[in-house]
Amino acid sequence: SQQGEEDPQALSIQEGENATMNCSYKTSINNLQWYRQNSGRGLVHLILIRSNEREKHSGRLRVTLDTSKKSSSLLITASRAADTASYFCATAAMDSSYKLIFGSGTRLLVRP
Amino acid sequence: NAGVTQTPKFQVLKTGQSMTLQCAQDMNHNSMYWYRQDPGMGLRLIYYSASEGTTDKGEVPNGYNVSRLNKREFSLRLESAAPSQTSVYFCASSEWGRGRDQPQHFGDGTRLSIL
């Protein structure tokens, strides 16, 4: 079963706009990770946020985590056409050492 | 630096045939994973190997077997392929230690069709 569920399922924005994707999960986690997948390629790790962290930044990416609501958001600022991809959240549960549970993803289209 | 390499990239099988998907990583990672990705869905864990010499079932292990050949290589075998196993298969690896805090590195996938 899917642990993380992303919202929205699909998002279309203009280049230069910000893109926000949300992820909700069900059980207590050790950390939450965001990955990007370009069409026909494997997943690429973007950012990891631990359960005791509330916000993290990496370049144009900003991730927040609210453990009380069991939710996270990924913000991509000043989007570019090259940001067009699917974005997945993945959670590492407290009771599993190595397994990540992936959500179903948000498909982002950035129009030039 | 190749990272995670999967072979083959594409394969078409007939129902009942067997095949082995190969995966190798050159990052000296201890942990390796096999996932499948179906249309419109995220990845589902089939099997994983926390370290050389150990393997464990993931979320959807039925119909599959794995072998951790050495630290670099982790193969996935379909003994008798079924149409429900048509999917894109991804191999990944990660560091040991605080494994839960380590990102996973993915190959580009094997696209498998079973007729």
Coordinates of N, CA and C in Angstrom, one line a residue:
Chain A
S1 N 0.9 -1.2 0.0 CA 0.0 0.0 0.0 C 0.9 1.2 0.0
Q2 N 0.4 2.3 -0.6 CA 1.1 3.5 -0.7 C 1.1 4.2 0.7
Q3 N 2.3 4.7 1.1 CA 2.3 5.4 2.4 C 2.1 6.9 2.1
G4 N 2.8 7.4 1.1 CA 2.7 8.8 0.8 C 1.8 9.1 -0.4
E5 N 1.0 10.1 -0.3 CA 0.1 10.4 -1.4 C 0.3 11.9 -1.8
E6 N 0.7 12.1 -3.0 CA 1.0 13.5 -3.5 C -0.3 14.2 -4.0
D7 N -0.2 15.5 -3.8 CA -1.3 16.3 -4.3 C -0.7 17.6 -4.8
P8 N -1.1 18.1 -6.0 CA -2.0 17.5 -7.0 C -1.3 16.3 -7.7
Q9 N -2.1 15.6 -8.5 CA -1.6 14.5 -9.3 C -0.8 15.1 -10.5
A10 N -1.3 16.2 -11.0 CA -0.7 16.9 -12.1 C -0.7 18.4 -11.9
L11 N 0.3 19.1 -12.4 CA 0.4 20.6 -12.2 C 1.0 21.2 -13.5
S12 N 0.4 22.2 -14.0 CA 1.0 22.9 -15.2 C 1.1 24.4 -14.9
I13 N 2.3 24.9 -15.0 CA 2.6 26.3 -14.7 C 3.5 26.9 -15.8
Q14 N 3.6 28.2 -15.7 CA 4.4 28.9 -16.6 C 5.8 29.1 -16.1
E15 N 6.8 29.1 -17.0 CA 8.2 29.2 -16.6 C 8.3 30.5 -15.7
G16 N 9.0 30.4 -14.6 CA 9.2 31.6 -13.7 C 8.3 31.5 -12.5
E17 N 7.2 30.8 -12.7 CA 6.3 30.7 -11.5 C 6.8 29.7 -10.5
N18 N 6.2 29.7 -9.3 CA 6.6 28.7 -8.3 C 5.6 27.5 -8.4
A19 N 6.2 26.3 -8.0 CA 5.4 25.1 -8.0 C 5.4 24.5 -6.6
T20 N 4.2 24.2 -6.1 CA 4.1 23.6 -4.8 C 3.4 22.2 -4.9
M21 N 4.1 21.2 -4.3 CA 3.5 19.9 -4.3 C 3.4 19.4 -2.9
N22 N 2.4 18.7 -2.6 CA 2.1 18.3 -1.2 C 2.1 16.7 -1.1
C23 N 2.5 16.3 0.1 CA 2.6 14.8 0.3 C 2.0 14.6 1.7
S24 N 1.1 13.6 1.8 CA 0.6 13.2 3.1 C 1.0 11.7 3.3
Y25 N 1.2 11.3 4.5 CA 1.6 10.0 4.9 C 0.8 9.5 6.1
K26 N 0.9 8.2 6.4 CA 0.0 7.6 7.4 C 0.7 7.3 8.7
T27 N 1.9 6.8 8.7 CA 2.5 6.3 10.0 C 3.7 7.2 10.4
S28 N 4.2 7.0 11.6 CA 5.3 7.7 12.1 C 6.6 7.5 11.2
I29 N 7.3 8.5 11.0 CA 8.5 8.4 10.0 C 9.8 8.7 10.7
N30 N 10.9 8.2 10.1 CA 12.2 8.6 10.5 C 12.6 9.8 9.7
N31 N 12.3 9.8 8.4 CA 12.6 10.9 7.5 C 11.7 10.8 6.3
L32 N 11.6 11.9 5.5 CA 10.9 12.0 4.3 C 11.8 12.5 3.2
Q33 N 11.7 11.9 2.1 CA 12.6 12.3 1.0 C 11.8 12.7 -0.3
W34 N 12.3 13.5 -1.1 CA 11.7 13.9 -2.4 C 12.7 13.5 -3.5
Y35 N 12.1 12.9 -4.5 CA 12.8 12.5 -5.7 C 12.2 13.0 -7.0
R36 N 13.0 13.2 -8.0 CA 12.5 13.6 -9.3 C 12.7 12.5 -10.3
Q37 N 11.8 12.4 -11.2 CA 11.9 11.4 -12.3 C 11.6 12.0 -13.6
N38 N 12.6 12.1 -14.5 CA 12.4 12.6 -15.8 C 11.9 11.4 -16.7
S39 N 11.2 11.8 -17.7 CA 10.6 10.7 -18.5 C 11.6 9.7 -19.0
G40 N 11.3 8.4 -18.8 CA 12.1 7.4 -19.2 C 13.4 7.2 -18.4
R41 N 13.5 7.8 -17.3 CA 14.8 7.7 -16.5 C 14.5 7.2 -15.1
G42 N 15.5 6.9 -14.4 CA 15.4 6.6 -13.0 C 15.1 7.8 -12.1
L43 N 14.9 7.5 -10.8 CA 14.6 8.6 -9.9 C 15.9 9.2 -9.4
V44 N 15.9 10.5 -9.2 CA 17.0 11.2 -8.7 C 16.7 11.9 -7.3
H45 N 17.5 11.6 -6.3 CA 17.2 12.2 -5.0 C 17.4 13.7 -5.0
L46 N 16.4 14.4 -4.4 CA 16.5 15.9 -4.3 C 16.8 16.4 -3.0
I47 N 16.1 15.9 -1.9 CA 16.3 16.4 -0.6 C 15.7 15.5 0.4
L48 N 16.3 15.4 1.6 CA 15.9 14.6 2.7 C 15.6 15.5 3.9
I49 N 14.5 15.3 4.6 CA 14.2 16.0 5.8 C 13.9 15.0 6.9
R50 N 14.5 15.2 8.0 CA 14.4 14.3 9.1 C 13.1 14.7 9.9
S51 N 12.7 13.7 10.7 CA 11.4 13.9 11.5 C 11.5 15.1 12.5
N52 N 12.7 15.4 12.9 CA 12.9 16.5 13.9 C 13.2 17.8 13.2
E53 N 13.1 17.9 11.9 CA 13.3 19.1 11.2 C 12.0 19.6 10.7
R54 N 11.9 20.9 10.5 CA 10.6 21.5 10.1 C 10.7 22.1 8.6
E55 N 11.9 22.5 8.3 CA 12.1 23.1 7.0 C 13.5 22.9 6.5
K56 N 13.7 22.8 5.2 CA 15.0 22.6 4.6 C 15.1 23.2 3.3
H57 N 16.2 23.7 2.9 CA 16.4 24.4 1.6 C 17.5 23.8 0.9
S58 N 17.4 23.7 -0.4 CA 18.5 23.3 -1.3 C 18.3 24.0 -2.6
G59 N 19.1 25.0 -2.9 CA 19.0 25.8 -4.1 C 17.6 26.4 -4.2
R60 N 16.9 26.1 -5.3 CA 15.5 26.6 -5.5 C 14.5 25.7 -4.9
L61 N 14.9 24.7 -4.1 CA 13.9 23.8 -3.5 C 13.8 24.2 -2.0
R62 N 12.5 24.2 -1.5 CA 12.2 24.3 -0.1 C 11.2 23.3 0.3
V63 N 11.6 22.5 1.3 CA 10.8 21.4 1.8 C 10.3 21.8 3.2
T64 N 9.1 21.5 3.5 CA 8.6 21.6 4.9 C 8.0 20.3 5.3
L65 N 8.0 20.1 6.6 CA 7.5 18.9 7.2 C 6.7 19.2 8.5
D66 N 5.5 18.7 8.5 CA 4.6 18.9 9.7 C 4.2 17.5 10.2
T67 N 4.9 17.0 11.2 CA 4.7 15.7 11.6 C 3.3 15.6 12.4
S68 N 2.8 16.7 12.9 CA 1.5 16.6 13.6 C 0.4 16.4 12.6
K69 N 0.6 16.9 11.3 CA -0.4 16.7 10.3 C 0.0 15.6 9.3
K70 N 1.2 15.0 9.6 CA 1.7 13.9 8.7 C 1.7 14.4 7.2
S71 N 2.3 15.5 7.0 CA 2.3 16.1 5.7 C 3.6 16.8 5.4
S72 N 4.0 17.0 4.1 CA 5.2 17.7 3.7 C 4.8 18.4 2.4
S73 N 5.6 19.5 2.1 CA 5.4 20.2 0.9 C 6.7 20.4 0.3
L74 N 6.8 20.4 -1.1 CA 8.0 20.7 -1.9 C 7.6 22.0 -2.7
L75 N 8.4 23.0 -2.5 CA 8.3 24.2 -3.3 C 9.5 24.4 -4.2
I76 N 9.2 24.5 -5.5 CA 10.2 24.9 -6.5 C 10.0 26.3 -6.9
T77 N 11.0 27.1 -6.6 CA 10.8 28.6 -6.9 C 11.4 28.9 -8.3
A78 N 10.8 29.9 -9.0 CA 11.3 30.3 -10.3 C 11.6 29.2 -11.2
S79 N 10.5 28.4 -11.5 CA 10.6 27.2 -12.2 C 11.1 27.4 -13.6
R80 N 11.7 26.3 -14.1 CA 12.3 26.3 -15.5 C 11.7 25.2 -16.3
A81 N 11.8 25.3 -17.6 CA 11.3 24.2 -18.4 C 12.0 22.8 -18.0
A82 N 13.2 22.9 -17.6 CA 14.0 21.7 -17.3 C 13.4 21.1 -16.0
D83 N 12.6 21.8 -15.2 CA 12.0 21.2 -14.0 C 10.8 20.2 -14.4
T84 N 10.4 20.2 -15.6 CA 9.3 19.3 -16.0 C 9.7 17.9 -15.7
A85 N 9.0 17.2 -14.9 CA 9.3 15.9 -14.4 C 8.2 15.4 -13.5
S86 N 8.3 14.2 -13.1 CA 7.4 13.7 -12.0 C 8.2 13.8 -10.7
Y87 N 7.5 14.1 -9.6 CA 8.1 14.3 -8.3 C 7.4 13.4 -7.3
F88 N 8.2 12.6 -6.6 CA 7.7 11.6 -5.6 C 8.2 11.9 -4.2
C89 N 7.3 11.8 -3.3 CA 7.8 11.8 -1.9 C 8.0 10.3 -1.5
A90 N 8.9 10.1 -0.5 CA 9.1 8.7 0.0 C 9.4 8.8 1.4
T91 N 8.8 7.9 2.2 CA 9.0 8.0 3.6 C 9.7 6.7 4.2
A92 N 10.6 7.0 5.1 CA 11.2 5.9 5.8 C 10.6 5.8 7.2
A93 N 9.8 4.7 7.4 CA 9.1 4.5 8.6 C 10.0 4.3 9.8
M94 N 9.5 4.5 11.0 CA 10.3 4.4 12.2 C 10.6 2.9 12.4
D95 N 9.7 2.0 12.0 CA 9.9 0.6 12.3 C 10.5 -0.2 11.2
S96 N 11.1 0.4 10.1 CA 11.7 -0.3 9.0 C 13.0 0.3 8.7
S97 N 14.1 -0.4 8.8 CA 15.4 0.1 8.7 C 15.8 0.7 7.4
Y98 N 15.4 0.0 6.3 CA 16.0 0.4 5.0 C 14.9 0.7 3.9
K99 N 13.7 0.4 4.3 CA 12.7 0.5 3.2 C 12.1 1.9 3.1
L100 N 12.0 2.3 1.8 CA 11.3 3.6 1.6 C 9.9 3.2 0.9
I101 N 8.9 4.0 1.3 CA 7.6 3.8 0.7 C 7.3 5.0 -0.1
F102 N 7.0 4.8 -1.4 CA 6.9 6.0 -2.3 C 5.4 6.3 -2.5
G103 N 5.1 7.6 -2.7 CA 3.8 8.0 -3.2 C 3.6 7.8 -4.6
S104 N 2.5 8.2 -5.1 CA 2.2 8.0 -6.6 C 2.7 9.1 -7.4
G105 N 3.1 10.2 -6.9 CA 3.8 11.3 -7.6 C 2.9 12.4 -8.1
T106 N 3.6 13.5 -8.4 CA 3.0 14.7 -9.0 C 3.7 14.9 -10.3
R107 N 2.9 15.0 -11.4 CA 3.5 15.3 -12.7 C 3.5 16.8 -13.0
L108 N 4.7 17.4 -13.1 CA 4.8 18.8 -13.2 C 5.2 19.1 -14.7
L109 N 4.5 20.0 -15.3 CA 4.8 20.6 -16.6 C 5.1 22.1 -16.5
V110 N 6.2 22.5 -16.9 CA 6.6 23.9 -16.9 C 6.6 24.4 -18.3
R111 N 5.7 25.2 -18.7 CA 5.6 25.7 -20.0 C 6.5 26.9 -20.3
P112 N 7.3 26.8 -21.4 CA 8.2 27.9 -21.7 C 7.5 29.2 -21.9
Chain B
N1 N 32.1 7.6 -13.8 CA 31.4 6.9 -12.7 C 30.0 6.6 -13.1
A2 N 29.7 5.3 -13.3 CA 28.4 4.8 -13.9 C 27.3 4.9 -12.9
G3 N 27.5 4.7 -11.6 CA 26.4 4.7 -10.6 C 25.8 3.3 -10.6
V4 N 24.5 3.3 -10.9 CA 23.8 2.0 -10.9 C 23.4 1.7 -12.3
T5 N 23.9 0.5 -12.8 CA 23.7 0.0 -14.1 C 22.7 -1.2 -14.2
Q6 N 21.7 -1.1 -15.0 CA 20.8 -2.2 -15.1 C 20.8 -2.7 -16.6
T7 N 20.7 -4.0 -16.7 CA 20.6 -4.7 -18.0 C 19.6 -5.8 -17.9
P8 N 18.8 -6.0 -19.0 CA 18.8 -5.2 -20.2 C 17.9 -4.0 -20.0
K9 N 17.9 -3.1 -20.9 CA 17.0 -1.9 -20.8 C 15.6 -2.2 -21.2
F10 N 15.4 -3.1 -22.2 CA 14.1 -3.5 -22.7 C 14.1 -5.0 -22.8
Q11 N 12.9 -5.6 -22.6 CA 12.8 -7.1 -22.8 C 11.3 -7.4 -23.0
V12 N 11.1 -8.3 -24.0 CA 9.7 -8.8 -24.2 C 9.8 -10.3 -23.9
L13 N 8.9 -10.8 -23.1 CA 8.8 -12.2 -22.8 C 7.5 -12.8 -23.1
K14 N 7.4 -14.1 -23.3 CA 6.1 -14.8 -23.4 C 5.8 -15.3 -22.0
T15 N 4.5 -15.4 -21.7 CA 4.0 -16.0 -20.5 C 4.7 -17.3 -20.2
G16 N 5.2 -17.5 -19.0 CA 5.8 -18.8 -18.6 C 7.3 -18.8 -18.8
Q17 N 7.9 -17.8 -19.5 CA 9.3 -17.8 -19.7 C 10.0 -17.3 -18.4
S18 N 11.3 -17.5 -18.3 CA 12.0 -17.0 -17.2 C 13.1 -16.0 -17.6
M19 N 13.5 -15.2 -16.8 CA 14.6 -14.3 -17.1 C 15.1 -13.6 -15.8
T20 N 16.4 -13.2 -15.9 CA 17.0 -12.5 -14.8 C 17.4 -11.1 -15.2
L21 N 17.0 -10.2 -14.3 CA 17.4 -8.8 -14.5 C 18.6 -8.5 -13.7
Q22 N 19.6 -7.9 -14.3 CA 20.9 -7.6 -13.7 C 21.0 -6.2 -13.2
C23 N 21.7 -6.0 -12.1 CA 21.9 -4.7 -11.5 C 23.3 -4.7 -10.9
A24 N 24.1 -3.7 -11.2 CA 25.4 -3.5 -10.6 C 25.6 -2.0 -10.2
Q25 N 26.3 -1.8 -9.0 CA 26.6 -0.5 -8.6 C 28.1 -0.3 -8.3
D26 N 28.6 0.8 -8.6 CA 30.1 1.0 -8.4 C 30.3 2.1 -7.3
M27 N 29.4 2.3 -6.4 CA 29.5 3.3 -5.4 C 29.9 2.7 -4.0
N28 N 30.2 1.4 -4.0 CA 30.6 0.7 -2.8 C 29.5 0.7 -1.7
H29 N 28.2 0.8 -2.2 CA 27.1 0.8 -1.3 C 26.8 -0.6 -0.7
N30 N 26.4 -0.6 0.5 CA 26.0 -1.9 1.1 C 24.6 -2.4 0.8
S31 N 23.7 -1.5 0.7 CA 22.3 -1.8 0.5 C 21.8 -1.7 -0.9
M32 N 21.0 -2.6 -1.4 CA 20.5 -2.6 -2.7 C 19.0 -3.0 -2.7
Y33 N 18.3 -2.5 -3.7 CA 16.8 -2.7 -3.7 C 16.3 -2.9 -5.2
W34 N 15.2 -3.7 -5.2 CA 14.5 -3.8 -6.5 C 13.1 -3.3 -6.3
Y35 N 12.7 -2.4 -7.2 CA 11.3 -1.9 -7.2 C 10.7 -2.2 -8.6
R36 N 9.3 -2.1 -8.6 CA 8.6 -2.0 -9.9 C 7.7 -0.8 -9.9
Q37 N 7.6 -0.2 -11.1 CA 6.8 1.0 -11.2 C 5.7 0.7 -12.3
D38 N 4.5 0.8 -11.9 CA 3.4 0.7 -12.9 C 2.8 2.0 -13.2
P39 N 2.1 2.1 -14.4 CA 1.6 3.4 -14.9 C 0.8 4.2 -13.8
G40 N 1.2 5.4 -13.6 CA 0.4 6.3 -12.7 C 0.6 6.0 -11.2
M41 N 1.6 5.1 -10.9 CA 1.9 4.8 -9.6 C 3.3 5.1 -9.2
G42 N 3.5 5.1 -7.9 CA 4.9 5.2 -7.4 C 5.6 3.9 -7.4
L43 N 6.7 3.8 -6.9 CA 7.5 2.6 -6.8 C 7.1 1.7 -5.7
R44 N 7.0 0.4 -6.0 CA 6.7 -0.6 -4.9 C 7.9 -1.5 -4.8
L45 N 8.3 -1.7 -3.5 CA 9.5 -2.5 -3.2 C 9.2 -4.0 -3.4
I46 N 10.1 -4.6 -4.1 CA 9.9 -6.1 -4.4 C 10.8 -6.8 -3.4
Y47 N 12.1 -6.6 -3.4 CA 13.0 -7.2 -2.5 C 14.1 -6.2 -2.2
Y48 N 14.8 -6.4 -1.0 CA 15.9 -5.6 -0.8 C 17.0 -6.4 -0.1
S49 N 18.2 -5.9 -0.1 CA 19.4 -6.5 0.5 C 20.1 -5.4 1.3
A50 N 20.0 -5.5 2.6 CA 20.5 -4.5 3.5 C 22.1 -4.6 3.5
S51 N 22.6 -5.8 3.3 CA 24.0 -5.9 3.2 C 24.3 -7.2 2.4
E52 N 25.6 -7.3 2.0 CA 26.0 -8.5 1.3 C 25.7 -9.8 2.1
G53 N 25.0 -10.7 1.5 CA 24.7 -12.0 2.2 C 23.3 -12.0 2.8
T54 N 22.5 -10.9 2.7 CA 21.2 -10.9 3.3 C 20.2 -10.4 2.2
T55 N 19.0 -10.9 2.2 CA 17.9 -10.4 1.4 C 16.6 -10.5 2.2
D56 N 15.7 -9.6 1.9 CA 14.4 -9.6 2.6 C 13.3 -9.2 1.6
K57 N 12.1 -9.7 1.9 CA 11.0 -9.4 1.1 C 10.5 -7.9 1.3
G58 N 10.0 -7.3 0.2 CA 9.4 -6.0 0.3 C 7.9 -6.1 0.3
E59 N 7.3 -5.2 -0.4 CA 5.9 -5.1 -0.4 C 5.2 -6.1 -1.4
V60 N 5.9 -6.4 -2.5 CA 5.3 -7.2 -3.6 C 6.3 -8.3 -4.0
P61 N 6.7 -9.3 -3.2 CA 7.7 -10.2 -3.6 C 7.2 -11.4 -4.4
N62 N 5.9 -11.7 -4.4 CA 5.4 -12.9 -5.0 C 5.7 -13.0 -6.5
G63 N 6.3 -14.1 -6.9 CA 6.6 -14.3 -8.3 C 8.1 -13.9 -8.7
Y64 N 8.8 -13.5 -7.7 CA 10.2 -13.0 -7.9 C 11.1 -13.7 -6.9
N65 N 12.4 -13.8 -7.3 CA 13.5 -14.2 -6.4 C 14.7 -13.3 -6.7
V66 N 15.5 -13.2 -5.7 CA 16.7 -12.3 -5.8 C 17.9 -13.0 -5.4
S67 N 19.1 -12.5 -5.9 CA 20.4 -13.0 -5.5 C 21.3 -11.8 -5.3
R68 N 21.9 -11.8 -4.1 CA 23.0 -10.7 -3.9 C 24.3 -11.5 -4.2
L69 N 24.7 -11.3 -5.4 CA 25.9 -12.1 -5.9 C 27.2 -11.7 -5.2
N70 N 27.3 -10.4 -4.9 CA 28.5 -9.8 -4.2 C 28.1 -8.4 -3.8
K71 N 29.0 -7.6 -3.3 CA 28.6 -6.3 -2.8 C 28.1 -5.4 -4.0
R72 N 28.6 -5.6 -5.2 CA 28.2 -4.8 -6.3 C 26.9 -5.2 -7.0
E73 N 26.6 -6.5 -7.0 CA 25.6 -7.0 -7.9 C 24.4 -7.6 -7.1
F74 N 23.2 -7.3 -7.7 CA 21.9 -7.7 -7.1 C 21.0 -8.0 -8.2
S75 N 20.7 -9.3 -8.4 CA 19.8 -9.7 -9.5 C 18.4 -10.1 -9.1
L76 N 17.5 -9.9 -10.0 CA 16.1 -10.2 -9.8 C 15.7 -11.2 -10.9
R77 N 15.0 -12.3 -10.4 CA 14.7 -13.4 -11.3 C 13.2 -13.6 -11.3
L78 N 12.6 -13.7 -12.5 CA 11.2 -14.1 -12.7 C 11.3 -15.5 -13.2
E79 N 10.8 -16.4 -12.4 CA 10.9 -17.9 -12.8 C 9.9 -18.3 -13.8
S80 N 8.7 -17.7 -13.8 CA 7.6 -18.1 -14.7 C 6.8 -16.8 -14.9
A81 N 7.2 -16.0 -15.9 CA 6.6 -14.7 -16.1 C 5.1 -14.7 -16.4
A82 N 4.5 -13.7 -15.8 CA 3.0 -13.6 -16.0 C 2.7 -12.2 -16.5
P83 N 1.6 -12.0 -17.3 CA 1.3 -10.6 -17.8 C 1.3 -9.6 -16.7
S84 N 0.9 -9.9 -15.5 CA 0.8 -9.0 -14.4 C 2.1 -8.4 -14.0
Q85 N 3.2 -9.1 -14.5 CA 4.5 -8.6 -14.1 C 5.1 -7.7 -15.2
T86 N 4.3 -7.3 -16.2 CA 4.6 -6.2 -17.1 C 4.8 -5.0 -16.3
S87 N 6.0 -4.3 -16.4 CA 6.2 -3.2 -15.6 C 7.6 -2.6 -15.9
V88 N 7.9 -1.5 -15.3 CA 9.3 -1.0 -15.4 C 10.0 -1.3 -14.0
Y89 N 11.1 -2.0 -14.1 CA 11.8 -2.4 -12.9 C 13.0 -1.5 -12.6
F90 N 13.1 -1.1 -11.4 CA 14.3 -0.2 -11.0 C 15.1 -0.8 -9.9
C91 N 16.4 -0.7 -10.1 CA 17.3 -1.1 -9.0 C 17.9 0.1 -8.4
A92 N 18.1 0.1 -7.1 CA 18.7 1.2 -6.4 C 19.7 0.7 -5.4
S93 N 20.5 1.6 -4.9 CA 21.5 1.3 -3.9 C 21.6 2.5 -2.9
S94 N 22.1 2.2 -1.7 CA 22.3 3.3 -0.7 C 23.4 2.9 0.2
E95 N 23.9 3.9 1.0 CA 25.0 3.6 1.9 C 24.5 2.8 3.1
W96 N 25.4 2.2 3.8 CA 25.1 1.5 5.1 C 25.1 2.5 6.2
G97 N 25.1 2.0 7.4 CA 25.1 2.9 8.6 C 23.7 3.2 8.9
R98 N 23.5 4.5 9.0 CA 22.1 4.9 9.3 C 21.3 4.9 8.0
G99 N 21.0 3.6 7.6 CA 20.4 3.4 6.2 C 19.2 4.2 6.0
R100 N 18.4 4.5 7.0 CA 17.2 5.2 6.8 C 17.5 6.7 6.5
D101 N 18.7 7.2 6.8 CA 19.0 8.6 6.5 C 19.7 8.7 5.2
Q102 N 19.9 7.7 4.5 CA 20.7 7.8 3.3 C 19.8 7.8 2.0
P103 N 20.1 8.7 1.1 CA 19.3 8.7 -0.2 C 19.6 7.4 -1.0
Q104 N 18.7 7.1 -1.8 CA 18.9 5.9 -2.7 C 19.2 6.4 -4.1
H105 N 20.1 5.7 -4.8 CA 20.6 6.0 -6.1 C 20.0 5.0 -7.1
F106 N 19.4 5.5 -8.1 CA 18.6 4.6 -9.0 C 19.3 4.4 -10.4
G107 N 19.1 3.2 -10.9 CA 19.4 3.0 -12.3 C 18.3 3.5 -13.2
D108 N 18.4 3.4 -14.5 CA 17.4 3.9 -15.4 C 16.3 2.9 -15.8
G109 N 16.3 1.8 -15.2 CA 15.2 0.9 -15.3 C 15.3 -0.1 -16.4
T110 N 14.6 -1.2 -16.3 CA 14.4 -2.2 -17.3 C 12.9 -2.3 -17.6
R111 N 12.5 -2.0 -18.9 CA 11.1 -2.1 -19.3 C 10.8 -3.4 -19.8
L112 N 9.9 -4.1 -19.1 CA 9.6 -5.5 -19.3 C 8.2 -5.7 -19.7
S113 N 8.0 -6.3 -20.9 CA 6.6 -6.6 -21.3 C 6.5 -8.1 -21.4
I114 N 5.3 -8.6 -20.9 CA 5.1 -10.1 -20.9 C 3.8 -10.3 -21.6
L115 N 3.9 -11.1 -22.7 CA 2.7 -11.3 -23.6 C 2.0 -12.6 -23.3

